[in-house]
Short mmCIF file of C-alpha atoms and ligand atoms in Angstrom, two decimals:
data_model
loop_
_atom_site.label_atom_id
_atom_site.label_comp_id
_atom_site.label_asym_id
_atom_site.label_seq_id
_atom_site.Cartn_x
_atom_site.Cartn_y
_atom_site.Cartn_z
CA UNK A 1382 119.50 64.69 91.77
CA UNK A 1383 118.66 61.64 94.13
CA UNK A 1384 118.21 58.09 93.27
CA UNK A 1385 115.33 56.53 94.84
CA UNK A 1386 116.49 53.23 96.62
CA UNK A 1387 114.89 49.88 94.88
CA UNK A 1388 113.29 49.09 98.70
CA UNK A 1389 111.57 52.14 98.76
CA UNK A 1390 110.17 51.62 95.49
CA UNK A 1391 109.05 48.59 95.76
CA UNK A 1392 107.13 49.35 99.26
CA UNK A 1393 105.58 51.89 97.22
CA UNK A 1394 104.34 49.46 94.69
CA UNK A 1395 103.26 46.74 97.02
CA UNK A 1396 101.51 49.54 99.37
CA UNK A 1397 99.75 50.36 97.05
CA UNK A 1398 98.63 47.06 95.45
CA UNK A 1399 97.36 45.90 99.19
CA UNK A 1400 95.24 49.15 99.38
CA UNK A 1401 94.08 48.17 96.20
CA UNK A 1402 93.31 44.65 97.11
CA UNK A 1403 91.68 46.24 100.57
CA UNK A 1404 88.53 47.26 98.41
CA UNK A 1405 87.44 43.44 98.48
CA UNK A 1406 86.10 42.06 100.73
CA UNK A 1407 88.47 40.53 103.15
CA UNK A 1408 89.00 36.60 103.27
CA UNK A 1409 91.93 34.19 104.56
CA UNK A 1410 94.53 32.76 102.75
CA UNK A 1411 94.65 28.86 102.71
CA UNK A 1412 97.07 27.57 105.27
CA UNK A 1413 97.70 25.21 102.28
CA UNK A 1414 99.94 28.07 101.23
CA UNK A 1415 101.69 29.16 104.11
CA UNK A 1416 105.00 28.68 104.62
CA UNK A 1417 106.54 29.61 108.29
CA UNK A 1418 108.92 32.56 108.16
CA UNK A 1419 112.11 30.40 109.57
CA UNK A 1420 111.69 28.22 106.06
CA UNK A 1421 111.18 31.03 104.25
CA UNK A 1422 114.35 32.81 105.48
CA UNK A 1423 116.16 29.67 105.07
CA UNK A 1424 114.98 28.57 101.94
CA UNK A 1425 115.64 32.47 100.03
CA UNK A 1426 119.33 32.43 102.13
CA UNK A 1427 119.87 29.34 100.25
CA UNK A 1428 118.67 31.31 97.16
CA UNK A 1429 121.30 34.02 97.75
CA UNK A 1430 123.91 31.30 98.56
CA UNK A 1431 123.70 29.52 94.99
CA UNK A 1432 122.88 33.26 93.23
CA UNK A 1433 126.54 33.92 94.06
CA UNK A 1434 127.60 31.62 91.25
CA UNK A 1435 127.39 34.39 89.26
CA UNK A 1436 129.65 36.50 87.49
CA UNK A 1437 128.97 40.46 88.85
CA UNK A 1438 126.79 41.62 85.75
CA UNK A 1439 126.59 44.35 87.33
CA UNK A 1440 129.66 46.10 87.92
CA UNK A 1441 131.73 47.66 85.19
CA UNK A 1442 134.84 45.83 85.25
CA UNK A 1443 132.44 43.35 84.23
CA UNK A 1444 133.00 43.80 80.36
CA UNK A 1445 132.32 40.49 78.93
CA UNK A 1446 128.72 39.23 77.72
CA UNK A 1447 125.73 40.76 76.89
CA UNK A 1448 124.71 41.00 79.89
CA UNK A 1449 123.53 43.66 82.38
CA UNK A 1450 121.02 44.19 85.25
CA UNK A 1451 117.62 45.62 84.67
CA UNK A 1452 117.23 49.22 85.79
CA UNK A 1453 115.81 49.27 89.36
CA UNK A 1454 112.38 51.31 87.93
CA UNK A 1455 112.06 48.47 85.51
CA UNK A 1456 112.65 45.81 88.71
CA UNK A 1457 109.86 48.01 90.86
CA UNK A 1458 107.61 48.45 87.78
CA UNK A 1459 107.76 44.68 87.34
CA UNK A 1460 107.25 44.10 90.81
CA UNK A 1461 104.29 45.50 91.16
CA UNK A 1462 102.54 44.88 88.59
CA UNK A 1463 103.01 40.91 89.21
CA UNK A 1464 101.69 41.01 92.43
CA UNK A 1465 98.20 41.04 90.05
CA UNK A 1466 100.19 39.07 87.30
CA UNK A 1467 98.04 40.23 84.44
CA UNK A 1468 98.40 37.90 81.19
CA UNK A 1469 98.77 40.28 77.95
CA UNK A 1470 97.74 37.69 75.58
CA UNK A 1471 93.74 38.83 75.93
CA UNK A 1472 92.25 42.50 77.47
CA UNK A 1473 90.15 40.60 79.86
CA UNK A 1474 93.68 38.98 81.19
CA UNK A 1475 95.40 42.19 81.75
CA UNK A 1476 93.41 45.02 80.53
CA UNK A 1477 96.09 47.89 82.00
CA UNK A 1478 99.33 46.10 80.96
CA UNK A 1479 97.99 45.16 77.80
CA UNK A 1480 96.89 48.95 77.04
CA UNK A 1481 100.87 49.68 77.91
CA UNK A 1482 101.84 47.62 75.53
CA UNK A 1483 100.24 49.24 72.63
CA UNK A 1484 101.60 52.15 73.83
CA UNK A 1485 105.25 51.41 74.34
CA UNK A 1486 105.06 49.71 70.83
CA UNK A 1487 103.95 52.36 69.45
CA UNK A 1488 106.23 54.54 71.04
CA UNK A 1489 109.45 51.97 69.94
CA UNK A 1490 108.00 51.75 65.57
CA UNK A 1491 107.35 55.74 65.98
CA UNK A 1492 111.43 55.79 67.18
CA UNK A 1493 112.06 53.36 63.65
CA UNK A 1494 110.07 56.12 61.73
CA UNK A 1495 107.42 53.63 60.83
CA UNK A 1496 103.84 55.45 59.75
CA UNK A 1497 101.88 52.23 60.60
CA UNK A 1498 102.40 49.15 62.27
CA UNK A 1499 101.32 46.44 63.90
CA UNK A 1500 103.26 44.84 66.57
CA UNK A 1501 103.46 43.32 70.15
CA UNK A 1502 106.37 42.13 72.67
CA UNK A 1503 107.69 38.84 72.96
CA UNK A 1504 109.32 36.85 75.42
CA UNK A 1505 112.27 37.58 73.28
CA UNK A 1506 114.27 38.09 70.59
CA UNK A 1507 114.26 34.86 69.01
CA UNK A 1508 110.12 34.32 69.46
CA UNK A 1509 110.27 37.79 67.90
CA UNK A 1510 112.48 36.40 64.55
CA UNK A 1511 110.48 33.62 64.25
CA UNK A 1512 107.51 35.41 64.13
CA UNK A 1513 108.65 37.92 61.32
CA UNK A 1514 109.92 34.67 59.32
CA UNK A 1515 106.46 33.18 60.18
CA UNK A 1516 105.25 35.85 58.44
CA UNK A 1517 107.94 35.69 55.74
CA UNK A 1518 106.83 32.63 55.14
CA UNK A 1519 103.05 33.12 53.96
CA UNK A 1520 103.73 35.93 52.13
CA UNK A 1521 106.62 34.07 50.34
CA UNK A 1522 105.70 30.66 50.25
CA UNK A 1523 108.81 28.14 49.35
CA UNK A 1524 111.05 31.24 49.16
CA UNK A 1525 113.79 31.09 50.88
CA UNK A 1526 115.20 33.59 53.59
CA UNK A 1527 118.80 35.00 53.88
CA UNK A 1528 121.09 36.06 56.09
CA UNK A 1529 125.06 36.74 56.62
CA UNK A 1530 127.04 34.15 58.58
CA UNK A 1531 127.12 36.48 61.58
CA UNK A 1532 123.40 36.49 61.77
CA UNK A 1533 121.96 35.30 65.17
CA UNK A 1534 122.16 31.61 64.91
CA UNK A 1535 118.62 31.50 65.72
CA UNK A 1536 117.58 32.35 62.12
CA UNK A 1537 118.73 29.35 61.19
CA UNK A 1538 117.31 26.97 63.97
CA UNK A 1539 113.67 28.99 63.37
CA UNK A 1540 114.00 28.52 59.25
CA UNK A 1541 114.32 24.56 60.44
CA UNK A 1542 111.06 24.54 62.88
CA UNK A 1543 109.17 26.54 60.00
CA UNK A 1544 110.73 24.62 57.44
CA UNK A 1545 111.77 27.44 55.44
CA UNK A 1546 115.06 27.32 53.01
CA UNK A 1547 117.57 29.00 54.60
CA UNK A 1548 120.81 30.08 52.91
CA UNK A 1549 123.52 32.06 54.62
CA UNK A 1550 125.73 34.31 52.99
CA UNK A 1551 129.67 35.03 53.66
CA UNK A 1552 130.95 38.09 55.87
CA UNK A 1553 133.15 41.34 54.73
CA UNK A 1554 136.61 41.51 56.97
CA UNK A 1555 133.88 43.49 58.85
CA UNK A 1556 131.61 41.36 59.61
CA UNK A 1557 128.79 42.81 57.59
CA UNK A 1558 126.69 41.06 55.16
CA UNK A 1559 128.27 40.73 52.01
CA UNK A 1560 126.88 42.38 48.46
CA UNK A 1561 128.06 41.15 45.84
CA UNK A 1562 127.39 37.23 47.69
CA UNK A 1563 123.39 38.89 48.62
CA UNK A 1564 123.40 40.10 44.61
CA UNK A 1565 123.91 36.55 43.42
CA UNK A 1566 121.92 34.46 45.96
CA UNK A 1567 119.19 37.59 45.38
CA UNK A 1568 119.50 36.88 40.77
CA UNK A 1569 118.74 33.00 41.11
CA UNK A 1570 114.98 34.17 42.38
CA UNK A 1571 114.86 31.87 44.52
CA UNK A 1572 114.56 34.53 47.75
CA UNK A 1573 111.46 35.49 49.49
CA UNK A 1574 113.16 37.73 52.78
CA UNK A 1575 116.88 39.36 53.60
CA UNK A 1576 117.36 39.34 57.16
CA UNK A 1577 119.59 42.79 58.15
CA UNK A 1578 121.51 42.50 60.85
CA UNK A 1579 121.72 46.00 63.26
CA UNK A 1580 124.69 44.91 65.06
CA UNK A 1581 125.73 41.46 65.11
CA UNK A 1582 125.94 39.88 68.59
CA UNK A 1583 129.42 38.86 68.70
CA UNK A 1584 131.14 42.11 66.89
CA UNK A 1585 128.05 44.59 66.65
CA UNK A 1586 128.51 44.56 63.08
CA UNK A 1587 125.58 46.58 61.18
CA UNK A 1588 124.21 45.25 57.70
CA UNK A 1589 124.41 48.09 55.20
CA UNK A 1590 120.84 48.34 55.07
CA UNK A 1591 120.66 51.45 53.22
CA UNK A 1592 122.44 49.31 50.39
CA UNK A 1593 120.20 46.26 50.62
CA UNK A 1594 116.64 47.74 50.60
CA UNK A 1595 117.16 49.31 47.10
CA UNK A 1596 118.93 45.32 45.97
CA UNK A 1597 115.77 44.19 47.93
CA UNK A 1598 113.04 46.39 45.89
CA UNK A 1599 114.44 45.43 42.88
CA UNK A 1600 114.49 41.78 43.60
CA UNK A 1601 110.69 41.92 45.21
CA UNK A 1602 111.81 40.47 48.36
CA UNK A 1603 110.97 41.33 52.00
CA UNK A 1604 113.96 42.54 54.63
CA UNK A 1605 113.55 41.93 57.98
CA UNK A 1606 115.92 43.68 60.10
CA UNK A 1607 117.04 41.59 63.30
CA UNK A 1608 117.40 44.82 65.70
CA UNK A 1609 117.65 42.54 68.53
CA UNK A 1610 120.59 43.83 70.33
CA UNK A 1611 120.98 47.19 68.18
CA UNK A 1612 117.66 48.46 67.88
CA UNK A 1613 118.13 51.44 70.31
CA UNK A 1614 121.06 52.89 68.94
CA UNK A 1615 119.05 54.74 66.63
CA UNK A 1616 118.34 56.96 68.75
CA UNK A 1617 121.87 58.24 67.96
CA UNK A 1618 120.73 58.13 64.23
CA UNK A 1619 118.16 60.89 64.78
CA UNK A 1620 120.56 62.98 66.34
CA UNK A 1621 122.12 66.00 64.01
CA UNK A 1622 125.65 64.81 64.13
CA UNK A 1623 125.52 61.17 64.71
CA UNK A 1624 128.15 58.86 66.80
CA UNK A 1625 127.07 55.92 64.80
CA UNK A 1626 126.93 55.71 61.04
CA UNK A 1627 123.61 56.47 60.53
CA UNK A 1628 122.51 56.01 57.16
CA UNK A 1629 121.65 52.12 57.59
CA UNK A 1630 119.22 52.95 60.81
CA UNK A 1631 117.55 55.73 58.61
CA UNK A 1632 116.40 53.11 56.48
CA UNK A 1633 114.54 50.92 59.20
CA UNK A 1634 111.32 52.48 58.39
CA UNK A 1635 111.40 51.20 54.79
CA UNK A 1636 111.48 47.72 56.22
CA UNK A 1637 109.03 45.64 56.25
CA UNK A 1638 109.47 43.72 59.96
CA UNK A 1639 111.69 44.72 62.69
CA UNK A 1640 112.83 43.34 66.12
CA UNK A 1641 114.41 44.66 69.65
CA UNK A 1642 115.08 43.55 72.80
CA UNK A 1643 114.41 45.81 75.20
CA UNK A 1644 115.86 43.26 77.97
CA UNK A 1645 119.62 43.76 75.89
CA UNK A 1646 119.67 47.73 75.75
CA UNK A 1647 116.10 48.85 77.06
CA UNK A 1648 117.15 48.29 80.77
CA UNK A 1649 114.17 45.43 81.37
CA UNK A 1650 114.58 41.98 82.72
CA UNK A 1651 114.42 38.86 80.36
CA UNK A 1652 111.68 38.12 78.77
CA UNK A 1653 110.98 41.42 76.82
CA UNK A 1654 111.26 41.16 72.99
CA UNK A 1655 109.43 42.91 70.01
CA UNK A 1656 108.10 42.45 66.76
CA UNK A 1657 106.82 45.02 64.48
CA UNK A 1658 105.64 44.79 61.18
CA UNK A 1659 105.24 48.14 58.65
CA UNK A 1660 101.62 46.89 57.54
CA UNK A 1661 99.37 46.53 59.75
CA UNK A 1662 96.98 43.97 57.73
CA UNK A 1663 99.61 41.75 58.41
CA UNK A 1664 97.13 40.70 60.93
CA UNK A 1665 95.02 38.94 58.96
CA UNK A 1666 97.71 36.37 58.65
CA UNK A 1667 97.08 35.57 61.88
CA UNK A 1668 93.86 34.79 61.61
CA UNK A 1669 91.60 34.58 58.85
CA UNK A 1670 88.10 35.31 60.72
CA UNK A 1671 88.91 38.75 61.38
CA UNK A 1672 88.18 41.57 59.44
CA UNK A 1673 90.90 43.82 58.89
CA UNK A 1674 89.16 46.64 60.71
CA UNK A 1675 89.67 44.46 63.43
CA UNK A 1676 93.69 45.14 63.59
CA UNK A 1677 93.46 48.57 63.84
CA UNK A 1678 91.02 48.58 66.56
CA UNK A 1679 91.62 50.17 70.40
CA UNK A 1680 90.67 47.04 71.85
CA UNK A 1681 93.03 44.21 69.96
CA UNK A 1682 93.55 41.22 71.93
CA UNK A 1683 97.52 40.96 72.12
CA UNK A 1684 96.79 37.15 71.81
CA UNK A 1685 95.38 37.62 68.28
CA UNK A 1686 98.36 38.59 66.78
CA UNK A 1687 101.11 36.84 68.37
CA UNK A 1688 102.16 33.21 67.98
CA UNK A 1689 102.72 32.86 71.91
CA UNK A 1690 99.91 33.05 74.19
CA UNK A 1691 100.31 33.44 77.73
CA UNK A 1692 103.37 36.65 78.34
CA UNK A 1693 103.52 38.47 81.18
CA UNK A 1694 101.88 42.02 81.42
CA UNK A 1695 104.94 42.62 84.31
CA UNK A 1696 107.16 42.98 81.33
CA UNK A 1697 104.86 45.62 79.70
CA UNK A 1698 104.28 47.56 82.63
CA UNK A 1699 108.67 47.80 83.79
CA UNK A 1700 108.72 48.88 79.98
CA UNK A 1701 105.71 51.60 80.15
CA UNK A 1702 107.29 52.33 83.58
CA UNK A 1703 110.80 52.69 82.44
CA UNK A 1704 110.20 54.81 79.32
CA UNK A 1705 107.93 57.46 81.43
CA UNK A 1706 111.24 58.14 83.77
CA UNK A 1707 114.24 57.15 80.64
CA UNK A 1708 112.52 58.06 77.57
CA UNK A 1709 113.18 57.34 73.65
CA UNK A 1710 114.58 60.35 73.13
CA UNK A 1711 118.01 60.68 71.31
CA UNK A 1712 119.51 63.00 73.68
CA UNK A 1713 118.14 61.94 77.09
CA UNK A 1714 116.85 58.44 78.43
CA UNK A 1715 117.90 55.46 76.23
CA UNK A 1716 119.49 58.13 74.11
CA UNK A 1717 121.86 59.24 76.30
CA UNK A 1718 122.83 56.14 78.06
CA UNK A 1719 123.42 54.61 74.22
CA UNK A 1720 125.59 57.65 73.68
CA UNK A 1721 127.96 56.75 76.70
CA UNK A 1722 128.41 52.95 76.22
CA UNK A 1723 129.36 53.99 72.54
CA UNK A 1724 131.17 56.68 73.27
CA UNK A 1725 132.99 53.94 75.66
CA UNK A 1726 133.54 51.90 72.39
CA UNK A 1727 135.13 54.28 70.37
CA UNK A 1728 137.64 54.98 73.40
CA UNK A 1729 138.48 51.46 73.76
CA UNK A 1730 138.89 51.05 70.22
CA UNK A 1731 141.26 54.42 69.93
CA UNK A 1732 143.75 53.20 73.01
CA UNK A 1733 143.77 49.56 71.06
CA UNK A 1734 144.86 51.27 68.10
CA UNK A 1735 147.91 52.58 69.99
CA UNK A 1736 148.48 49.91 72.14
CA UNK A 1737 151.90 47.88 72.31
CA UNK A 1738 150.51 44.95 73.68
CA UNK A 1739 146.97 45.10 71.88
CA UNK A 1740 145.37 44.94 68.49
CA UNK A 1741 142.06 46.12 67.45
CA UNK A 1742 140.44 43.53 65.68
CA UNK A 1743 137.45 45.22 63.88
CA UNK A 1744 136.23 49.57 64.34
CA UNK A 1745 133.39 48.69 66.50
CA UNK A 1746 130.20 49.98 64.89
CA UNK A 1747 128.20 50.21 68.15
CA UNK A 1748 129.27 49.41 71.48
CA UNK A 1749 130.91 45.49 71.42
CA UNK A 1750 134.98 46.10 71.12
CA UNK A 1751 137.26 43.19 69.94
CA UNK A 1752 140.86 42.79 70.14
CA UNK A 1753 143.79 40.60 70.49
CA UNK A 1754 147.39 40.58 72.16
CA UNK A 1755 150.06 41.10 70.00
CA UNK A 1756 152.11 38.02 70.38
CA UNK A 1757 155.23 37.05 69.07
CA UNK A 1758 155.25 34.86 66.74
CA UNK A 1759 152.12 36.72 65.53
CA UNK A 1760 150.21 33.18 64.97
CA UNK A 1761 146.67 32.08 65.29
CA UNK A 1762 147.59 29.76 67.75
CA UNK A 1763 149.73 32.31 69.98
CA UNK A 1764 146.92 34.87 69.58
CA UNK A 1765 144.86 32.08 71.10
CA UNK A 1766 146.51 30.72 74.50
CA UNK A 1767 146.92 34.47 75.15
CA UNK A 1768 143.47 35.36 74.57
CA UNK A 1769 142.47 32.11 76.73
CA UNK A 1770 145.31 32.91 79.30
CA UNK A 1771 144.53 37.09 79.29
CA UNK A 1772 140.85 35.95 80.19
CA UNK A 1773 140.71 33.42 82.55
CA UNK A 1774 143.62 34.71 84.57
CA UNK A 1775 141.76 38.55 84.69
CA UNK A 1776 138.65 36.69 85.72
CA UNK A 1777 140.33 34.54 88.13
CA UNK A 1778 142.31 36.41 90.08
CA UNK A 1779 141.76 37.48 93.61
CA UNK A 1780 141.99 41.08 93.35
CA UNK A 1781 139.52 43.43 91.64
CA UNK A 1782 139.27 40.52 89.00
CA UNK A 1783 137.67 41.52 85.39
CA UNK A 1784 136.13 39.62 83.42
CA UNK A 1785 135.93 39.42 79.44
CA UNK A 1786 134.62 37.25 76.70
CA UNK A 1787 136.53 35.10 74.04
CA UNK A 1788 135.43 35.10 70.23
CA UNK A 1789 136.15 32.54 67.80
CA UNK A 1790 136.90 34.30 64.44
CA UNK A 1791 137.85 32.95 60.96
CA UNK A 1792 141.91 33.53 61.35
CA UNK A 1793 141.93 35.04 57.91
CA UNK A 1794 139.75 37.88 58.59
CA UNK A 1795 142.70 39.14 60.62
CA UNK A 1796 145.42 38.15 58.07
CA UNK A 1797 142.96 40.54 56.06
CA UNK A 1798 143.96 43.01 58.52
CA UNK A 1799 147.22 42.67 60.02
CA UNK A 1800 150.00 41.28 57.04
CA UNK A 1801 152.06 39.76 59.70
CA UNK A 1802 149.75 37.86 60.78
CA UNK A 1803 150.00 33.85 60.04
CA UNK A 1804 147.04 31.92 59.81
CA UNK A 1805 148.75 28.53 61.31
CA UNK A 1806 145.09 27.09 62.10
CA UNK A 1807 141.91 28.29 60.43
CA UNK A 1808 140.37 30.30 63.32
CA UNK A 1809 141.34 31.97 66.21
CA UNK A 1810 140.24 33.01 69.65
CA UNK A 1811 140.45 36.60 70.85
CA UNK A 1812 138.76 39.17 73.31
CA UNK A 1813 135.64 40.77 73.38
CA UNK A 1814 133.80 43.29 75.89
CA UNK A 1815 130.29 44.37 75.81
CA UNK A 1816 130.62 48.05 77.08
CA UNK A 1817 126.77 48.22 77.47
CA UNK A 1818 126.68 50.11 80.72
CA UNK A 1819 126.90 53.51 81.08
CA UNK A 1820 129.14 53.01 83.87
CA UNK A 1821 131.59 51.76 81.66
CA UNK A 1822 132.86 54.99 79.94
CA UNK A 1823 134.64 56.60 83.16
CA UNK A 1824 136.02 52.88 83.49
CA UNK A 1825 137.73 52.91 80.19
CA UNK A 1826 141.03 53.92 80.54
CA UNK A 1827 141.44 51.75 84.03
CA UNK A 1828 140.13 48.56 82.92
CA UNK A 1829 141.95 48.81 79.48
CA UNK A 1830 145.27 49.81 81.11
CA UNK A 1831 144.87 46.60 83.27
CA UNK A 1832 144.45 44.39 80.28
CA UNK A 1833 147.34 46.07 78.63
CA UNK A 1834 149.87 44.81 81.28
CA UNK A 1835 148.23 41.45 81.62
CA UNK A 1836 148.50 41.27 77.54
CA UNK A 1837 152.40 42.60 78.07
CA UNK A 1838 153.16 40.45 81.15
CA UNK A 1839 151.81 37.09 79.14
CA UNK A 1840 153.10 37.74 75.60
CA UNK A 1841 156.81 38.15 77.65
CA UNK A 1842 156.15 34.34 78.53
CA UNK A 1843 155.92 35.25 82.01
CA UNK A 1844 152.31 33.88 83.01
CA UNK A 1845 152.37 30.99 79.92
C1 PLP B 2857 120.15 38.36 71.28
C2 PLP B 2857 119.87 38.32 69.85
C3 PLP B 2857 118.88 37.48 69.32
C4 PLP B 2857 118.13 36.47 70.17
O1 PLP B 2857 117.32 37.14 71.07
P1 PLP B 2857 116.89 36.46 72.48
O2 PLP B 2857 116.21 37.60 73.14
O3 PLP B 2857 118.16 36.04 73.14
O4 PLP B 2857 116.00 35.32 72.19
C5 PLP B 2857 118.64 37.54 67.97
N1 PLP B 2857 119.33 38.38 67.18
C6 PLP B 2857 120.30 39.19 67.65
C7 PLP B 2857 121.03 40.09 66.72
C8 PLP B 2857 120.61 39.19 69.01
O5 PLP B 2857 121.59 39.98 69.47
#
């Protein structure tokens, strides 16, 4: 099975867009916009130059950030359509991109089980929160919204713009929302929305949300689950014997808003959130003219139920584009390629459990590992330089460098853990990989056997 190369794709695309722009009648561009080809070259050489700043996002022994490049049919899909750089915020701006956006919504609340909806993308994740809590808001006036303290710290910034109470509730040792804390805050009444986390974006923690919609019912609040980052692993949920614990991604459906990013782990380039809400007259909220009827209709404006205006139809069309060749389907597509970088997880997480010269610091629940050197003394602040030192001597080095991320944790959430631990200052810094490519599960053993003996050579004092 061949790969088509990006270059031939994107001739494709723009050979076909001039013989589409060939059926008008032919005019000159302005010289106002020409630019000579030797200023050109220089000018996107210079590009190049200062793009190599960068850290390689794309390779696997990159295993740090959430970060990844887009799939190459999501680059070509993207590519072509902006050479007519439809708007989606109106039909008459972008009639074809904003028809695939109805679609591939559709397509992503069908995948969350939901019956109805009404939704639309977003330039991102965090236009995609606030719009839920926007919501949240006018259905719950003066209510406040929760959260746990691992919640993106967006929430809170986007409670302070809408000027909505927010109040954030304390973590379990792993890093899930805690009950009992969400039971009290929930009895003072004072609660209009619970915001579930599905995978937290520094340990991909998921909020028991099968636990909180029944506290949630009973308490006649709203959940919104922040999906962001986690939203596609349930594919895995669907499947019959599930890599993931499944139970809090089978309730998704019974919430009432939900957000993904499809540019974290739908393969598209930034700028591609979503927002879906389980009733669909939650369009009247947006404005008050409209007849409900209007909502449901085949030709919405996207503009009419969004907070943002202008968005690119490019970013519907690489996500239309990308889900016709990698579908939402829990064993192929997205599926599959969720299946690997967890599967990638759970291996890391198995060799840190036996490791000499690493600690696991929480199971991973999806596919972001944490862990820690085991240093002696076993101290916050030795766990710390040799987190800091593991890192930026991995990334610095001048062959096959890798490169991680650091995490700041509370230092007694791995006292909790580890009794020999001492919790000399109150947090502490350790290491964290995002295994979100695919390429990362044959990579596994190599890159974690590197760390290892980095970890071993460092906690013997011999690089500190
Ligand atoms: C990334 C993320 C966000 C913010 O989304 P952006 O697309 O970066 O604006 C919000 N919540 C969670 C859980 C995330 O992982």
């Amino acid at each position: 099975m061949g790969t088509t190369p990006l270059i031939d794709m994107l001739a494709r695309g723009i050979g076909s867009h001039a013989a589409w722009q060939a059926g008008w009648d032919g005019y000159t561009e302005d010289e106002l916009l020409a630019v000579p080809e030797r200023t050109a070259t220089a000018a996107l050489d210079a590009l190049s130059e200062r793009l190599r700043e960068n850290y390689p996002f794309f390779h696997p022994h990159y295993a740090g950030q959430m970060i990844k490049p887009p799939h190459p049919i999501a680059i070509a899909a993207y590519a072509t359509a902006m050479l007519v750089n439809p708007n989606n915020h109106a039909l008459d701006g972008g009639p074809a991109t904003a028809r695939m956006e109805l679609e591939v919504v559709q397509d992503i609340a069908r995948m969350f089980g939901f019956a109805t909806h009404l939704g639309h993308l977003t330039s991102g994740g965090t236009m995609a929160n606030m719009e839920a809590l926007w919501v949240s808001r006018m259905l719950h006036p003066g209510k406040a919204v929760v959260f746990s303290s691992a919640a993106h710290y967006t929430h809170k910034r986007m409670c302070g713009v809408l000027q909505i109470p927010a109040i954030e509730i304390r973590t379990d040792a792993d890093g899930r929302i805690d009950l009992a804390a969400l039971e009290e805050v929930l009895a003072t009444g004072s609660v209009g929305t619970i915001v579930a986390t599905m995978g937290t974006t520094s340990l991909g923690a998921v909020d028991p949300l099968d636990r909180i919609i029944p506290l949630a019912r009973r308490h006649g609040v709203r959940v919104h689950a922040d999906a962001a980052y986690g939203g596609f692993f349930m594919l895995l949920a669907l499947r019959d014997a599930p890599p993931i614990h499944a139970a809090p991604f089978r309730h998704l459906k019974e919430c009432d808003s939900i957000v993904v990013d499809p540019h974290k782990h739908g393969l598209q380039p930034y700028g591609c959130g979503c927002v879906l809400f389980r009733d669909p007259s939650t369009g009247t909220l947006y404005t008050h003219e409209s007849p409900y009827t209007y909502f449901t209709s085949k030709e919405l404006h996207l503009g009419e139920i969004s907070l943002e205006c202008s968005r690119a139809g490019a970013s519907a069309a690489a996500l239309w584009t990308t889900l016709q060749c990698l579908p939402l389907s829990s064993e192929a597509g997205l599926g599959a390629i969720v299946a690997s970088t967890r599967a990638a997880a759970v291996e890391w997480s198995a060799l840190a459990d036996r490791s000499t010269s690493l600690l696991p610091f929480t199971v991973p629940d999806l596919d972001i590992v944490t862990y820690m050197p085991r240093t002696a003394p076993f101290t916050a602040s030795s766990v710390s330089a040799a987190s800091e030192n593991i890192f930026r001597t991995l990334m610095e080095r001048e062959v096959r460098p890798i490169y991680l991320a650091t995490l700041t944790v509370d230092a007694a959430a791995i006292a909790v853990r580890h009794p020999a631990f001492e919790a000399d200052r109150p947090t502490a810094v350790i290491l964290r990989s995002v295994l979100m490519k695919p390429e990362h599960r044959r990579c596994v053993p190599e890159l974690f056997r590197e760390i290892e003996a980095m970890a071993m050579n460092i906690t013997n004092g011999e690089n500190l």
